[in-house]
XYZ file of C-alpha atoms in Angstrom:
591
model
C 90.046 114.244 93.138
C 87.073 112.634 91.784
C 86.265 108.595 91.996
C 86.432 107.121 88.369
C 84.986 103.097 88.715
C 87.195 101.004 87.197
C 84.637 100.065 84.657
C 87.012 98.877 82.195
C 88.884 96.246 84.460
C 86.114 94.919 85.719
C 84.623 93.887 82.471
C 88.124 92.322 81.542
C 87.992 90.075 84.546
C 84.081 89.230 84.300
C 84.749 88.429 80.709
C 88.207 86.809 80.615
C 88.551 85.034 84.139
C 84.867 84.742 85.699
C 83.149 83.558 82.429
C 80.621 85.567 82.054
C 79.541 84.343 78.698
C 79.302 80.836 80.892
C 76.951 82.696 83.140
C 75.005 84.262 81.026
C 74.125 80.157 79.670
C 72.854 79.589 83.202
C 69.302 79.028 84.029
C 67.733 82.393 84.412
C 70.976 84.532 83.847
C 70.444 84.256 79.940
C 70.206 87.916 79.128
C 73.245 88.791 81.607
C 75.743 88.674 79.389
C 78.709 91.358 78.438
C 76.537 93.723 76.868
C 74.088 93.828 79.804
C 77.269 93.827 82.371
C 78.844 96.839 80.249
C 75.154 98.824 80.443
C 74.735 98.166 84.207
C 78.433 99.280 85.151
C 78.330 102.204 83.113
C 75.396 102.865 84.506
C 76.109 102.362 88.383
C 79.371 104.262 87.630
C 77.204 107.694 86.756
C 74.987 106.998 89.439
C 77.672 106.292 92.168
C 80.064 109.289 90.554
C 77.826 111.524 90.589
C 75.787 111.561 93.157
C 76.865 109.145 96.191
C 80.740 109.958 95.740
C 80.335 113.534 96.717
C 78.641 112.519 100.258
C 81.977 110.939 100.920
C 84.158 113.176 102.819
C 80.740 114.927 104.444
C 79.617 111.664 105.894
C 83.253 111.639 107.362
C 83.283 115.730 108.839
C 79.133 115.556 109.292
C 78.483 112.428 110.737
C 75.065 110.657 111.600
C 73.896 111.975 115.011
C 71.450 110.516 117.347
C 69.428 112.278 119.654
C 65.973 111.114 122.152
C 66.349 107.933 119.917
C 66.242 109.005 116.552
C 69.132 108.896 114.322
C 69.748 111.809 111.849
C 71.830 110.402 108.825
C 74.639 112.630 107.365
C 73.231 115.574 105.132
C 72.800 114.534 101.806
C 72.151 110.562 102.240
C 68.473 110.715 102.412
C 67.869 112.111 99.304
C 70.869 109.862 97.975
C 69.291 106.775 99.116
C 65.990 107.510 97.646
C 68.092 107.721 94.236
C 69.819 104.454 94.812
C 66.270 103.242 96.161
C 64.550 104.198 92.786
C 67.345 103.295 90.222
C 66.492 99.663 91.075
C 70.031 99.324 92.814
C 69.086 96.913 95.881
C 67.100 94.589 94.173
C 69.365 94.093 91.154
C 70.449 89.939 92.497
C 67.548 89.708 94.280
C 64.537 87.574 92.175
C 62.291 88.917 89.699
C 59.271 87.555 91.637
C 60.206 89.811 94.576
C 60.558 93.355 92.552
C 64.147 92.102 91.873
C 66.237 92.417 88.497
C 67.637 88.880 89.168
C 71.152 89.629 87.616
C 73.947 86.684 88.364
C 76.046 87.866 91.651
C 79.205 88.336 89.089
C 77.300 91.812 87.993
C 75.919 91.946 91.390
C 79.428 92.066 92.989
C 80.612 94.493 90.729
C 78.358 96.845 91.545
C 79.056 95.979 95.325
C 82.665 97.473 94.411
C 81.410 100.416 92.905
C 79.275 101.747 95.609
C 81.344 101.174 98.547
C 84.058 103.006 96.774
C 81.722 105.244 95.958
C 80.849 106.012 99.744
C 81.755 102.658 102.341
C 79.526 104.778 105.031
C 76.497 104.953 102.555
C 76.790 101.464 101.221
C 76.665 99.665 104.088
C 72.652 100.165 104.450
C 72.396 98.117 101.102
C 74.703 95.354 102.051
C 73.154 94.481 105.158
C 69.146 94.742 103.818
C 70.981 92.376 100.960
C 71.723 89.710 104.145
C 68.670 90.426 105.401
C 66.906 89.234 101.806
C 69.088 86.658 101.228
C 68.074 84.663 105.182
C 64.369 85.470 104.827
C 64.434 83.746 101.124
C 66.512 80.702 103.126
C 64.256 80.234 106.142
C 61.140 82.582 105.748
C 57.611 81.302 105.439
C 56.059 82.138 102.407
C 53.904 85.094 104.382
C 57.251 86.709 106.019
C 58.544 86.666 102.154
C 55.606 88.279 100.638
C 55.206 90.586 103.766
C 58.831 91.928 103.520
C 61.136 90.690 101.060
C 59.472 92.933 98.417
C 59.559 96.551 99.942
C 63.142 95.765 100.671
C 64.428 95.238 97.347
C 62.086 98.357 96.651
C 64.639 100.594 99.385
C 61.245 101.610 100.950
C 62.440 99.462 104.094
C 65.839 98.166 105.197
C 67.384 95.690 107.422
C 69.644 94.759 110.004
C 71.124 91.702 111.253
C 71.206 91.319 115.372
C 73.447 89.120 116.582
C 76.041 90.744 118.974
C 75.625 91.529 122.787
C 77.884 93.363 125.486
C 78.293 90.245 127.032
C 78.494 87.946 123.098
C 80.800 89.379 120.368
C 82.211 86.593 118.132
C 80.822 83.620 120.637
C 77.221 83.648 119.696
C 76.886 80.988 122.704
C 76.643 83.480 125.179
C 73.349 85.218 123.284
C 70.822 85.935 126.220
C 68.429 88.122 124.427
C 65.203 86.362 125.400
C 61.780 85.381 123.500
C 58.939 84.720 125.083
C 55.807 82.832 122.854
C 52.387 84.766 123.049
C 48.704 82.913 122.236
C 49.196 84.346 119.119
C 51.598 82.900 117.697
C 54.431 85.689 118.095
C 57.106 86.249 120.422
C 57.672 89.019 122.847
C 61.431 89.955 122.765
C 63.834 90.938 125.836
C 67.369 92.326 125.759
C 70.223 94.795 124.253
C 71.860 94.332 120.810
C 75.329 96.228 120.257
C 77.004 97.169 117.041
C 73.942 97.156 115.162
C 75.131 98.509 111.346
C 72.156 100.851 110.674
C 69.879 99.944 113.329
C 68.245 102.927 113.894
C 68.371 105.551 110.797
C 65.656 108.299 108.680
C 66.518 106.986 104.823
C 63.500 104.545 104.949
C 59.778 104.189 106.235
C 60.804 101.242 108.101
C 63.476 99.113 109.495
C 63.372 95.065 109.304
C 65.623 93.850 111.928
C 66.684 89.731 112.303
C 67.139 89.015 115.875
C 69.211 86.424 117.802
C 67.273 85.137 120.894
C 66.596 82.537 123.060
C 62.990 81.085 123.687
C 62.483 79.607 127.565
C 63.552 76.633 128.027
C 66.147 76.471 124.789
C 69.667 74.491 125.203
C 72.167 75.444 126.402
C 75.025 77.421 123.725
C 74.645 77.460 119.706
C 72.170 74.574 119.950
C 69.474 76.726 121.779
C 69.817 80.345 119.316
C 66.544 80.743 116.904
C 65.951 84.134 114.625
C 62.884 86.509 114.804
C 61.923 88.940 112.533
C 60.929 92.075 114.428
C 59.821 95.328 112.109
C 60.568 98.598 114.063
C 57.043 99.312 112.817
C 54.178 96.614 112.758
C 51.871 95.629 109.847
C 49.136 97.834 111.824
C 51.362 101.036 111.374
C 51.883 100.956 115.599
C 55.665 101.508 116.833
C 57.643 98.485 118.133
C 59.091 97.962 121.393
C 62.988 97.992 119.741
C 64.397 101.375 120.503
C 67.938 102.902 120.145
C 69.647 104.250 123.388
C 72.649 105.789 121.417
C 75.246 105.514 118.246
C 79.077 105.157 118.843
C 81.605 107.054 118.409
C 83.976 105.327 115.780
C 87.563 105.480 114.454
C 85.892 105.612 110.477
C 82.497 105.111 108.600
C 81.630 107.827 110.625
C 78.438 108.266 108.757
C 77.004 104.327 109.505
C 74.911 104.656 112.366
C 76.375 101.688 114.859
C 73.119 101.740 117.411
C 72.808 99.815 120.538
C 68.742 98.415 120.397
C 67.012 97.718 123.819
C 64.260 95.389 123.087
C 61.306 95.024 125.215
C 61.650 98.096 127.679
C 57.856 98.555 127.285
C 56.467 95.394 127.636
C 58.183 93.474 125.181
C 59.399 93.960 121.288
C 56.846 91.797 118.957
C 58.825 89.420 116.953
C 57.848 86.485 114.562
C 59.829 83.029 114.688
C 62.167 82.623 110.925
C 61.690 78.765 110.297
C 62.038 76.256 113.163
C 63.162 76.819 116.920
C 66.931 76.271 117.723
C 67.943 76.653 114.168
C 68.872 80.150 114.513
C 72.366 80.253 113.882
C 71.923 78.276 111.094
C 69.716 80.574 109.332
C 71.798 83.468 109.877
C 75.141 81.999 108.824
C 73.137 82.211 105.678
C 73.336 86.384 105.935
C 76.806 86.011 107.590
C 78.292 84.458 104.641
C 76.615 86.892 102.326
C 77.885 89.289 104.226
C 81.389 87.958 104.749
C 81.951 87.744 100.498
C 80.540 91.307 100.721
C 83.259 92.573 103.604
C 85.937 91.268 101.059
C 84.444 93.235 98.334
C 84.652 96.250 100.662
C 88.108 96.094 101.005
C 88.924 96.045 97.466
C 86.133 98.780 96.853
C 88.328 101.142 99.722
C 91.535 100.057 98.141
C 90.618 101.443 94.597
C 89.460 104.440 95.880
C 92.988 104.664 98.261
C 94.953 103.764 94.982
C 92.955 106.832 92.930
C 93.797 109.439 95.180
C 97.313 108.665 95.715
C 97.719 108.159 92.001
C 96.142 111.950 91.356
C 98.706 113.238 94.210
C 101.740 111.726 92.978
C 101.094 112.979 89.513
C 100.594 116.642 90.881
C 103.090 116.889 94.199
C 106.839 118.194 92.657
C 109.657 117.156 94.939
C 113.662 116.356 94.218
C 115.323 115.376 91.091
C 115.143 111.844 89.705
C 117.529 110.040 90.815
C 118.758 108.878 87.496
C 119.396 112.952 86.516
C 116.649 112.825 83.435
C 115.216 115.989 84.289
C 117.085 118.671 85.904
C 115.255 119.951 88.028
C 112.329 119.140 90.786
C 109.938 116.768 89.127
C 106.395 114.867 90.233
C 106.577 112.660 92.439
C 105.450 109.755 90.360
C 108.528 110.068 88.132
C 110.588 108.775 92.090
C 111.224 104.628 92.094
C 109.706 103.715 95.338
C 106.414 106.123 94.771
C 106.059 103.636 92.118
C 106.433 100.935 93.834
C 104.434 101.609 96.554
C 101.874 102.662 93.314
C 102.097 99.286 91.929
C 101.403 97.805 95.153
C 98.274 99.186 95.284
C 97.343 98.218 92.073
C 98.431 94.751 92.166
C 96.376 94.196 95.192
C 93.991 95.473 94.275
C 92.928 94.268 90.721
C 94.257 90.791 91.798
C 92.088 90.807 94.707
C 89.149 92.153 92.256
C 89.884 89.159 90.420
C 89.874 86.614 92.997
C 86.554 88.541 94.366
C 84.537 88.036 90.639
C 85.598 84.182 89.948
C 84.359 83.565 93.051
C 80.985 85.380 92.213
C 80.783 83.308 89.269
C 81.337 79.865 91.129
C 78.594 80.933 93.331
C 76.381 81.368 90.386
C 77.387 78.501 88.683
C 76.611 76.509 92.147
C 72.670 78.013 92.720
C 71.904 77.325 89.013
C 73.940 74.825 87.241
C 71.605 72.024 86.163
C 74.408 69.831 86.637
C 74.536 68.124 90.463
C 78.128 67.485 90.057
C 79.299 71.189 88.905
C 77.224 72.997 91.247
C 79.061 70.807 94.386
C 82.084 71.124 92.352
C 81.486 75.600 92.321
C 80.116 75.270 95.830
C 83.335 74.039 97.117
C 85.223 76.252 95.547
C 83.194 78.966 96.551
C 83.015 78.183 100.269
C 86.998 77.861 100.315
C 87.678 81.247 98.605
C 84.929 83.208 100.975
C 87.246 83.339 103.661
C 90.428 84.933 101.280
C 88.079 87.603 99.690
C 86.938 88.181 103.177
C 90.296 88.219 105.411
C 93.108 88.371 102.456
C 91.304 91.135 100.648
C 90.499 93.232 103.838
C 93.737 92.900 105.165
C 95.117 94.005 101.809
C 92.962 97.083 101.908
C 94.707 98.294 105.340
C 98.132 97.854 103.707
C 97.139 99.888 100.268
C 95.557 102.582 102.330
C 98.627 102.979 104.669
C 100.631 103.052 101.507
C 97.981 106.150 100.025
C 98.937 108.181 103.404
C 102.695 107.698 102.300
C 102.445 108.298 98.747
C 101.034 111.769 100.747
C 103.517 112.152 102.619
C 102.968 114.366 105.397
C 99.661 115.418 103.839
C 98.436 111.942 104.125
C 98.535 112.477 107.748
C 96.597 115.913 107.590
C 92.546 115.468 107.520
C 91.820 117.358 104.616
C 93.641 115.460 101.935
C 91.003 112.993 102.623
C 93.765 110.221 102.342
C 93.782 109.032 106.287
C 89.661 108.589 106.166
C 90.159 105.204 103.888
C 92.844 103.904 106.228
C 90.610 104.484 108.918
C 87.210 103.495 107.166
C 89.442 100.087 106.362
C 89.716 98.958 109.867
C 87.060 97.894 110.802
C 86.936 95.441 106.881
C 89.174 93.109 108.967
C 86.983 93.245 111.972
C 83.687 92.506 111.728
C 81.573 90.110 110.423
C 84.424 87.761 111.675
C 87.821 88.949 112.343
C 90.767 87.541 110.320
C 91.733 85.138 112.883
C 88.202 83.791 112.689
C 88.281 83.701 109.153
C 91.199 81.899 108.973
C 90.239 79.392 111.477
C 87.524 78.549 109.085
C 89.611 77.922 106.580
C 91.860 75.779 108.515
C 89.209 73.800 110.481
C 86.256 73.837 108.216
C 87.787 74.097 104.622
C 91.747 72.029 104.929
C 91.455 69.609 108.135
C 87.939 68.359 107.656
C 88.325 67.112 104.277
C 91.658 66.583 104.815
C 92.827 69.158 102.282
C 90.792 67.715 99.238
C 89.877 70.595 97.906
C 92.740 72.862 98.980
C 94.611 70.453 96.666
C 92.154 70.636 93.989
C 92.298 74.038 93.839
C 96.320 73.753 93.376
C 95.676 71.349 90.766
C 93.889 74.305 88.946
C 96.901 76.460 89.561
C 99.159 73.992 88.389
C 97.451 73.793 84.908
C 97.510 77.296 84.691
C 101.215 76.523 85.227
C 100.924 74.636 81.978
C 99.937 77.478 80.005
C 102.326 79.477 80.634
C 105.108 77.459 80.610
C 103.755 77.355 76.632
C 104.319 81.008 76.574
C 107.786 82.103 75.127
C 107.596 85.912 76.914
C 110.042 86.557 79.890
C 107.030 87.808 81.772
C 105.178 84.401 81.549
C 108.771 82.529 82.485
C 109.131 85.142 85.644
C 105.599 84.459 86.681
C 105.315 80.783 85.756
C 108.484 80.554 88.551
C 107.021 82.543 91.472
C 103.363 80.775 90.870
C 105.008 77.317 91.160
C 106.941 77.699 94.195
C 104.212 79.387 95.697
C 101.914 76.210 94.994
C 104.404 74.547 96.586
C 104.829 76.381 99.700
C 100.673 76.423 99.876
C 100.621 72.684 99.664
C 103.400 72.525 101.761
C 100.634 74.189 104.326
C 98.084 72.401 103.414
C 100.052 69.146 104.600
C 101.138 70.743 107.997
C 97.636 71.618 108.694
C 95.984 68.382 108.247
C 98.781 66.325 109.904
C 99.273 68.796 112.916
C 95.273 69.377 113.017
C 95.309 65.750 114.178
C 97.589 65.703 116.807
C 98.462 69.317 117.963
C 95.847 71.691 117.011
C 97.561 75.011 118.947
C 100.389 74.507 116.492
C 98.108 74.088 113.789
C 96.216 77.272 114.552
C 98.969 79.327 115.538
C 99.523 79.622 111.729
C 96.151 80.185 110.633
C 96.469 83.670 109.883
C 99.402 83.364 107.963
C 97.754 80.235 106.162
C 95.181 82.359 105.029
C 97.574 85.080 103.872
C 99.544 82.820 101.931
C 96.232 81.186 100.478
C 94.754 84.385 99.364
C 98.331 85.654 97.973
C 98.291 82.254 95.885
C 94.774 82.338 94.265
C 94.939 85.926 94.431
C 98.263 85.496 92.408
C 96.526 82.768 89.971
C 94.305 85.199 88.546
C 96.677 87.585 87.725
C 98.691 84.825 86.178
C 95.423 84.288 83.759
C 95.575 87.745 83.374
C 98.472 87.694 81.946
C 98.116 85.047 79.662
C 94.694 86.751 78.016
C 96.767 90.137 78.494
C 99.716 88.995 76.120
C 97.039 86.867 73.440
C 94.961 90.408 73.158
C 98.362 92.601 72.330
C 99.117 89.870 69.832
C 95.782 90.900 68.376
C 96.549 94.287 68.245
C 93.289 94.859 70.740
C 93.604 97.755 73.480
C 97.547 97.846 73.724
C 97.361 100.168 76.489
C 95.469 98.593 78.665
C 97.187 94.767 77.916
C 100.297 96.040 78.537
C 99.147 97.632 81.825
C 97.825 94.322 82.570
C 100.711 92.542 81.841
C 103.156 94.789 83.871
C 100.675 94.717 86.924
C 101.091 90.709 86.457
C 104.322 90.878 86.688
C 104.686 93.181 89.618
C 102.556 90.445 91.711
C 104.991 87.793 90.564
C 108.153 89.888 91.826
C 106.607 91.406 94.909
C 103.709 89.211 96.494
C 104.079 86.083 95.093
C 107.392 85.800 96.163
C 105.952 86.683 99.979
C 104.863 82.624 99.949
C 107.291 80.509 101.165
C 108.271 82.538 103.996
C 104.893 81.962 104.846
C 104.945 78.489 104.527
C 107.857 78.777 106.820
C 106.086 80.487 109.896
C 103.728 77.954 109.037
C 105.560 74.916 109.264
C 107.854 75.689 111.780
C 106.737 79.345 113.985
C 104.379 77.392 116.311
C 106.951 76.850 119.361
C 107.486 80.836 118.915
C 103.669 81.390 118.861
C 103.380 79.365 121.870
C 106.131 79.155 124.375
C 106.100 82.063 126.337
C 104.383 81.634 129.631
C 100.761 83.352 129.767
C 102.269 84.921 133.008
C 104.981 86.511 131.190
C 103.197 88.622 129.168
């Protein structure tokens, strides 16, 4: 079964829910509006069809190998990447000045979707040079800029982010990678970086790695982390001192090199100081949230993909007689009520998710280049509180709809050829790394709800609740059925919302024992929101007379996520509110 990109949808949501045509009035984004969105989609769609959709199950069978330090990607990426490299694909947020197309990150993301559904393997090269841009245009000096910011958007170089140790996963505090200042003005580097996402590859000349480390004498924890830019080859064309002992083994994206680096086994790995000492972390939150937004996109890239093949499968696969006795004898088994349930939940997911993903995009454009002060913190907020739902609801999401592809398979979901158990295994890792959900989620509690003591949690609910509004204006039994579930889910989100600033205060365990499922229920509610829009644009259009088909698609997928997710919300609120004592009671020793 071949991956279609779900071109179409994705211009409905940029156009109807992100305000595009908003975007496109932005400072600098004036010739990105619909017509430019529709060229670049169609045209990322032939690219990513044709040629880095094929490498999908080979990168899976053929994985990258490594062997006396060199990493041999799966056959076929090379010349793949050199495509993507030459189409102008990496560069296309990245600024004009740098060799980049500049386009608003509502086309960027897009296109995010589209090649990691394409190939999730492949596309994680681009994602993580894109963090790597993104912190050297934060904290680099002018001369780090101009010295590699440029032949990354090219694709003739990529780039890494180091953060993780054997001894440091998620607590960055216990970094120990060491830099040590030379007359020069550089650093020598010391240490071992683990989990390094392309660290060590043969699709490009060279390979711009950010490093964690500590300089002698630093403080103590976060305070004492600054970032280094270290080239696995130097401007004099001489090899580095960063080399890769080995590539793991890995449950999916078999075909992303994960490398350990050893820095400095040769007399020390020549690195450059990014912006001040100490303000590491800092600098690469910058790449971590880029990343993060990215992750989320991921899942709903995997989930399409998922949703494609089990839709082809259950339109081919004949098995029993409907149950209602309108055909008599075996039919396909689409025609059988739960295979279209379990159908439907992949779709609502998954364009709801898409949704959420692209209004976000556009609040993050609106808050880099909205000449009003007031709107762009107004977008920022709103940005920073839904980066943790693309991130941990969407991811999580994409596990569920690619457990449900292996069913709609049946028993040939569970056999490796189908191809169906590669993006349930591929989507594991989505809720894993660049922060798990759990850390996600205690972002959102601690950082986005307590700290402003659920200001703009609520102000995001006061959005919802005027989209309430609307369709209480609406005199369809779809609008009534979603206008219902939408409200009480409001209500069991600010329900939440109170809990977690009141118990934040005086019993933070409790608080945090329902982070997870605060974040579910907060991505399931603006998640849930945009279909609700959807739905009102959906029903407006058929009254038209424009695209019938794919309105009324719309408006039954709304629907579906009004019956069957929305409706998930208040017995979230409920392990919320009052599942701490079962979260916590039970001894350490008993377990």
């Amino acid at each position: 079964m071949s991956y279609r990109a779900p071109v179409a949808d994705q211009l409905f949501v940029m156009k109807e829910l992100a305000g595009l045509d908003a975007v496109s009035k932005l400072p600098g984004f004036e010739e990105a509006g619909l017509d430019t969105a529709q060229a670049v989609l169609e045209e990322c769609a032939r690219f990513n069809e044709q040629v880095v959709a094929p490498l999908d199950r080979a990168g899976d069978t053929e994985p990258s190998t490594w062997h006396d330090g060199q990493v041999s990607t799966t056959p076929g990426f090379k010349a793949a990447f050199e495509q993507f490299a030459q189409g102008g694909w990496q560069g296309l947020q990245h600024p004009a000045q740098f060799g980049g197309q500049g386009l608003p990150k509502t086309i960027g993301a897009a296109c995010t979707e589209i090649l990691n559904s394409a190939n999730l393997s492949f596309a994680l090269c681009p994602l993580l040079t894109d963090g790597a841009i993104e912190a050297l245009l934060t904290a680099g000096s002018p001369q780090q800029q101009q010295q590699f910011i440029p032949k990354m958007v090219s694709g003739q170089w990529t780039g890494t982010m180091n953060l993780t140790e054997p001894q440091a996963g998620s607590d960055l505090s216990l970094v120990r990678t060491r830099a040590e200042p030379q007359p020069d003005g550089s650093f020598k580097l010391f240490g071992t970086k683990i989990f390094i996402t392309y660290g060590e590859h043969d699709m490009a000349d060279n390979i711009v790695h950010l490093v964690l480390a500590r300089v002698a004498g630093a403080p103590e924890g976060v305070k004492g982390i600054s970032l280094f830019v270290c080239p696995k080859v130097l401007a004099d064309g001489t090899r580095n001192d960063v080399h890769c002992v080995s590539i793991e083994h890995k449950l999916g994206i078999k075909a992303s090199p994960t490398a350990v680096l050893q820095y400095g086994d040769h007399g020390g790995a020549t690195g450059y100081l990014i912006g001040q000492e100490n303000r590491g972390l800092e600098y690469m939150f910058v790449m971590m949230n880029a990343a993060r937004y990215a992750v989320g996109v991921q899942g709903i890239a995997v989930a399409e993909r998922a949703y494609q093949k089990a839709v082809a499968y259950a339109r081919e696969r004949v098995q029993s007689r409907p149950v209602d006795g309108s055909l008599p004898r075996a039919a396909t088994i689409i025609h059988h009520p739960d295979v279209r349930r379990m159908l439907m939940t992949m779709r609502a997911y998954t364009e709801a998710c898409r949704a959420m993903a692209l209004v976000g995009a556009a609040a993050y454009d609106a808050a880099h280049a909205h000449p009003d002060a007031q709107a762009r913190a107004r977008n920022q907020a709103f940005y920073e509180f839904v980066v943790p739902l693309i991130k941990g609801f969407s991811t999580e999401m994409s596990l569920e709809v690619a457990s449900l592809g292996v069913q709609v398979h049946g028993g040939m979901g569970f056999i490796e050829e189908t191809g169906a158990a590669q993006h349930l295994r591929d989507a594991k890792i989505l809720t894993i790394y660049e922060g798990t959900t759990a850390i996600q989620a205690n972002d959102l509690v601690g950082r986005k709800t307590a700290r402003d003591g659920g200001a703009v949690a609520r102000a995001v609910a006061g959005q919802i609740e005027a989209t309430e509004g609307e369709l209480a204006k609406s005199r369809s039994e779809h609008a009534a059925v979603m206008l219902k579930r939408l409200r009480s889910a409001r209500q069991a989100f600010l329900d939440a919302v109170a809990f977690v600033v009141e118990r934040g205060k005086s019993d933070p365990n409790a608080a945090f024992a329902g982070s997870v499922p605060y974040l579910m229920l907060a991505g399931n509610l603006v998640a849930g929101w945009q279909m609700a829009r959807a739905l009102l644009v959906a029903e407006a259009r058929l009254a038209a007379g424009e695209q019938a088909d794919f309105m009324r698609a719309k408006v039954q997928t709304a629907r579906f996520y009004a019956d069957h997710m929305l409706t998930q919300a208040p017995g979230l609120r409920d392990s919320i509110v009052d599942g701490a004592v079962g979260v916590t009671g039970m001894a350490l020793e008993a377990f």
